[in-house]
Amino acid sequence: MKQFILMLAVVAMQYTVNSGDTLQSIAEQYCQGDDPRQVAEFREGIRELNYDVIGESDVWEGVVLEINRWM
């Protein structure tokens, strides 16, 4: 029997919001899946991670967001 080891690591990065960006467009850019539910969950994960900065609003130019991804 073959055994496989799957190793994942969380990569934390910063993203500076550009003019025209939305939380949705950033999630679409960084989410590794293309299922709309995955993107929505990823978007809300970004919001939760940055809630102290953006709260319930959308993002605005110049805001620096923390984004975590599995690699």
CSV table of N, CA and C in Angstrom, one decimal:
chain,number,residue,atom,x,y,z
A,1,MET,N,0.8,-1.2,0.0
A,1,MET,CA,0.0,0.0,0.0
A,1,MET,C,0.9,1.3,0.0
A,2,LYS,N,0.6,2.1,-0.9
A,2,LYS,CA,1.4,3.4,-1.0
A,2,LYS,C,0.7,4.4,0.0
A,3,GLN,N,1.6,5.2,0.6
A,3,GLN,CA,1.1,6.2,1.5
A,3,GLN,C,1.6,7.6,0.9
A,4,PHE,N,0.7,8.5,1.0
A,4,PHE,CA,1.0,9.8,0.5
A,4,PHE,C,0.9,10.8,1.7
A,5,ILE,N,1.8,11.7,1.7
A,5,ILE,CA,1.8,12.7,2.8
A,5,ILE,C,1.4,14.1,2.1
A,6,LEU,N,0.4,14.7,2.6
A,6,LEU,CA,0.0,16.0,2.0
A,6,LEU,C,0.3,17.0,3.0
A,7,MET,N,1.1,18.0,2.6
A,7,MET,CA,1.5,19.0,3.5
A,7,MET,C,1.0,20.4,3.0
A,8,LEU,N,0.3,21.1,3.8
A,8,LEU,CA,-0.2,22.4,3.5
A,8,LEU,C,0.3,23.4,4.5
A,9,ALA,N,0.5,24.6,4.0
A,9,ALA,CA,1.0,25.7,4.8
A,9,ALA,C,0.2,26.9,4.6
A,10,VAL,N,-0.1,27.6,5.6
A,10,VAL,CA,-0.8,28.9,5.5
A,10,VAL,C,0.2,29.9,5.2
A,11,VAL,N,-0.1,30.7,4.1
A,11,VAL,CA,0.8,31.8,3.7
A,11,VAL,C,0.0,33.0,4.0
A,12,ALA,N,0.6,33.9,4.8
A,12,ALA,CA,0.0,35.2,5.1
A,12,ALA,C,0.7,36.2,4.3
A,13,MET,N,-0.1,37.1,3.7
A,13,MET,CA,0.4,38.1,2.8
A,13,MET,C,-0.4,39.4,3.0
A,14,GLN,N,0.1,40.5,2.5
A,14,GLN,CA,-0.6,41.8,2.6
A,14,GLN,C,-0.9,42.2,1.2
A,15,TYR,N,-2.1,42.8,1.0
A,15,TYR,CA,-2.5,43.3,-0.2
A,15,TYR,C,-3.0,44.7,-0.1
A,16,THR,N,-2.4,45.7,-0.8
A,16,THR,CA,-2.8,47.0,-0.8
A,16,THR,C,-3.9,47.2,-1.9
A,17,VAL,N,-5.1,47.7,-1.4
A,17,VAL,CA,-6.2,47.9,-2.3
A,17,VAL,C,-6.0,49.0,-3.3
A,18,ASN,N,-6.3,48.6,-4.6
A,18,ASN,CA,-6.1,49.6,-5.7
A,18,ASN,C,-7.5,50.2,-6.0
A,19,SER,N,-7.5,51.3,-6.8
A,19,SER,CA,-8.7,51.9,-7.2
A,19,SER,C,-9.5,50.9,-8.0
A,20,GLY,N,-10.8,50.8,-7.7
A,20,GLY,CA,-11.7,49.9,-8.4
A,20,GLY,C,-11.8,48.5,-7.8
A,21,ASP,N,-10.9,48.2,-6.9
A,21,ASP,CA,-11.0,46.9,-6.2
A,21,ASP,C,-12.2,46.8,-5.3
A,22,THR,N,-12.8,45.6,-5.2
A,22,THR,CA,-13.8,45.4,-4.2
A,22,THR,C,-13.3,44.1,-3.4
A,23,LEU,N,-14.0,43.9,-2.3
A,23,LEU,CA,-13.6,42.7,-1.5
A,23,LEU,C,-13.9,41.4,-2.4
A,24,GLN,N,-15.0,41.5,-3.2
A,24,GLN,CA,-15.3,40.4,-4.1
A,24,GLN,C,-14.2,40.2,-5.1
A,25,SER,N,-13.7,41.2,-5.8
A,25,SER,CA,-12.7,41.1,-6.8
A,25,SER,C,-11.4,40.6,-6.2
A,26,ILE,N,-11.1,41.0,-5.0
A,26,ILE,CA,-9.9,40.5,-4.4
A,26,ILE,C,-10.0,39.0,-4.1
A,27,ALA,N,-11.2,38.6,-3.5
A,27,ALA,CA,-11.4,37.2,-3.2
A,27,ALA,C,-11.3,36.4,-4.5
A,28,GLU,N,-11.9,36.9,-5.6
A,28,GLU,CA,-11.8,36.1,-6.9
A,28,GLU,C,-10.4,36.0,-7.3
A,29,GLN,N,-9.6,37.0,-7.1
A,29,GLN,CA,-8.2,36.9,-7.5
A,29,GLN,C,-7.3,35.9,-6.7
A,30,TYR,N,-7.6,35.8,-5.4
A,30,TYR,CA,-6.8,35.0,-4.5
A,30,TYR,C,-7.4,33.7,-4.1
A,31,CYS,N,-8.7,33.5,-4.3
A,31,CYS,CA,-9.3,32.2,-3.9
A,31,CYS,C,-8.8,31.1,-4.9
A,32,GLN,N,-8.4,30.0,-4.4
A,32,GLN,CA,-7.9,28.9,-5.2
A,32,GLN,C,-9.0,28.1,-5.9
A,33,GLY,N,-10.2,28.2,-5.5
A,33,GLY,CA,-11.3,27.6,-6.2
A,33,GLY,C,-12.1,28.5,-7.0
A,34,ASP,N,-12.9,28.0,-7.9
A,34,ASP,CA,-13.8,28.9,-8.7
A,34,ASP,C,-15.3,28.7,-8.5
A,35,ASP,N,-15.6,27.9,-7.5
A,35,ASP,CA,-17.0,27.7,-7.1
A,35,ASP,C,-17.4,29.0,-6.4
A,36,PRO,N,-18.5,29.6,-6.8
A,36,PRO,CA,-19.0,30.8,-6.1
A,36,PRO,C,-19.1,30.8,-4.6
A,37,ARG,N,-19.4,29.6,-4.1
A,37,ARG,CA,-19.5,29.4,-2.6
A,37,ARG,C,-18.2,29.5,-2.0
A,38,GLN,N,-17.2,28.9,-2.7
A,38,GLN,CA,-15.8,29.0,-2.1
A,38,GLN,C,-15.3,30.5,-2.1
A,39,VAL,N,-15.6,31.2,-3.2
A,39,VAL,CA,-15.2,32.6,-3.3
A,39,VAL,C,-15.9,33.4,-2.2
A,40,ALA,N,-17.2,33.2,-2.0
A,40,ALA,CA,-17.9,33.9,-1.0
A,40,ALA,C,-17.3,33.6,0.4
A,41,GLU,N,-17.0,32.4,0.6
A,41,GLU,CA,-16.4,32.0,1.9
A,41,GLU,C,-15.0,32.7,2.1
A,42,PHE,N,-14.2,32.7,1.0
A,42,PHE,CA,-12.9,33.3,1.1
A,42,PHE,C,-13.1,34.8,1.3
A,43,ARG,N,-14.0,35.4,0.6
A,43,ARG,CA,-14.3,36.9,0.8
A,43,ARG,C,-14.6,37.2,2.3
A,44,GLU,N,-15.5,36.4,2.9
A,44,GLU,CA,-15.9,36.6,4.2
A,44,GLU,C,-14.7,36.3,5.2
A,45,GLY,N,-13.8,35.4,4.8
A,45,GLY,CA,-12.6,35.2,5.6
A,45,GLY,C,-11.7,36.4,5.6
A,46,ILE,N,-11.6,37.0,4.4
A,46,ILE,CA,-10.8,38.3,4.4
A,46,ILE,C,-11.4,39.3,5.2
A,47,ARG,N,-12.7,39.5,5.2
A,47,ARG,CA,-13.4,40.5,6.0
A,47,ARG,C,-13.2,40.2,7.5
A,48,GLU,N,-13.3,38.9,7.9
A,48,GLU,CA,-13.2,38.6,9.3
A,48,GLU,C,-11.7,38.9,9.8
A,49,LEU,N,-10.8,38.5,8.9
A,49,LEU,CA,-9.4,38.8,9.3
A,49,LEU,C,-9.0,40.3,9.4
A,50,ASN,N,-9.8,41.1,8.7
A,50,ASN,CA,-9.5,42.5,8.6
A,50,ASN,C,-10.6,43.4,9.2
A,51,TYR,N,-11.5,42.8,10.0
A,51,TYR,CA,-12.7,43.4,10.5
A,51,TYR,C,-12.4,44.7,11.3
A,52,ASP,N,-11.3,44.7,12.0
A,52,ASP,CA,-10.9,45.9,12.8
A,52,ASP,C,-10.6,47.1,11.8
A,53,VAL,N,-10.3,46.8,10.6
A,53,VAL,CA,-10.0,47.9,9.6
A,53,VAL,C,-11.2,48.3,8.8
A,54,ILE,N,-11.9,47.3,8.2
A,54,ILE,CA,-13.0,47.6,7.3
A,54,ILE,C,-14.4,47.4,7.8
A,55,GLY,N,-14.5,46.6,8.9
A,55,GLY,CA,-15.8,46.4,9.5
A,55,GLY,C,-16.8,45.8,8.4
A,56,GLU,N,-18.0,46.3,8.3
A,56,GLU,CA,-19.0,45.7,7.4
A,56,GLU,C,-18.9,46.4,6.0
A,57,SER,N,-18.1,47.4,5.9
A,57,SER,CA,-18.1,48.2,4.6
A,57,SER,C,-17.2,47.4,3.6
A,58,ASP,N,-17.2,47.9,2.4
A,58,ASP,CA,-16.3,47.4,1.3
A,58,ASP,C,-15.0,48.1,1.5
A,59,VAL,N,-14.0,47.7,0.7
A,59,VAL,CA,-12.7,48.3,0.8
A,59,VAL,C,-12.5,49.6,0.1
A,60,TRP,N,-11.5,50.3,0.3
A,60,TRP,CA,-11.2,51.5,-0.4
A,60,TRP,C,-9.7,51.6,-0.7
A,61,GLU,N,-9.4,52.4,-1.7
A,61,GLU,CA,-8.0,52.5,-2.2
A,61,GLU,C,-7.0,52.8,-1.0
A,62,GLY,N,-5.9,52.1,-1.0
A,62,GLY,CA,-4.9,52.4,0.0
A,62,GLY,C,-4.9,51.5,1.2
A,63,VAL,N,-6.1,50.9,1.5
A,63,VAL,CA,-6.2,50.0,2.7
A,63,VAL,C,-5.3,48.8,2.4
A,64,VAL,N,-4.6,48.4,3.5
A,64,VAL,CA,-3.7,47.2,3.4
A,64,VAL,C,-4.5,46.1,4.1
A,65,LEU,N,-4.7,45.0,3.4
A,65,LEU,CA,-5.4,43.9,3.9
A,65,LEU,C,-4.5,42.7,4.2
A,66,GLU,N,-4.8,42.0,5.2
A,66,GLU,CA,-4.1,40.7,5.5
A,66,GLU,C,-4.9,39.6,4.7
A,67,ILE,N,-4.2,38.7,4.0
A,67,ILE,CA,-4.9,37.6,3.3
A,67,ILE,C,-4.1,36.4,3.7
A,68,ASN,N,-4.8,35.4,4.1
A,68,ASN,CA,-4.2,34.0,4.3
A,68,ASN,C,-4.7,33.1,3.3
A,69,ARG,N,-3.8,32.3,2.8
A,69,ARG,CA,-4.1,31.3,1.8
A,69,ARG,C,-3.4,30.0,2.2
A,70,TRP,N,-4.0,28.9,1.8
A,70,TRP,CA,-3.4,27.6,1.9
A,70,TRP,C,-2.5,27.3,0.7
A,71,MET,N,-1.3,26.8,0.9
A,71,MET,CA,-0.4,26.5,-0.2
A,71,MET,C,0.1,25.1,-0.1
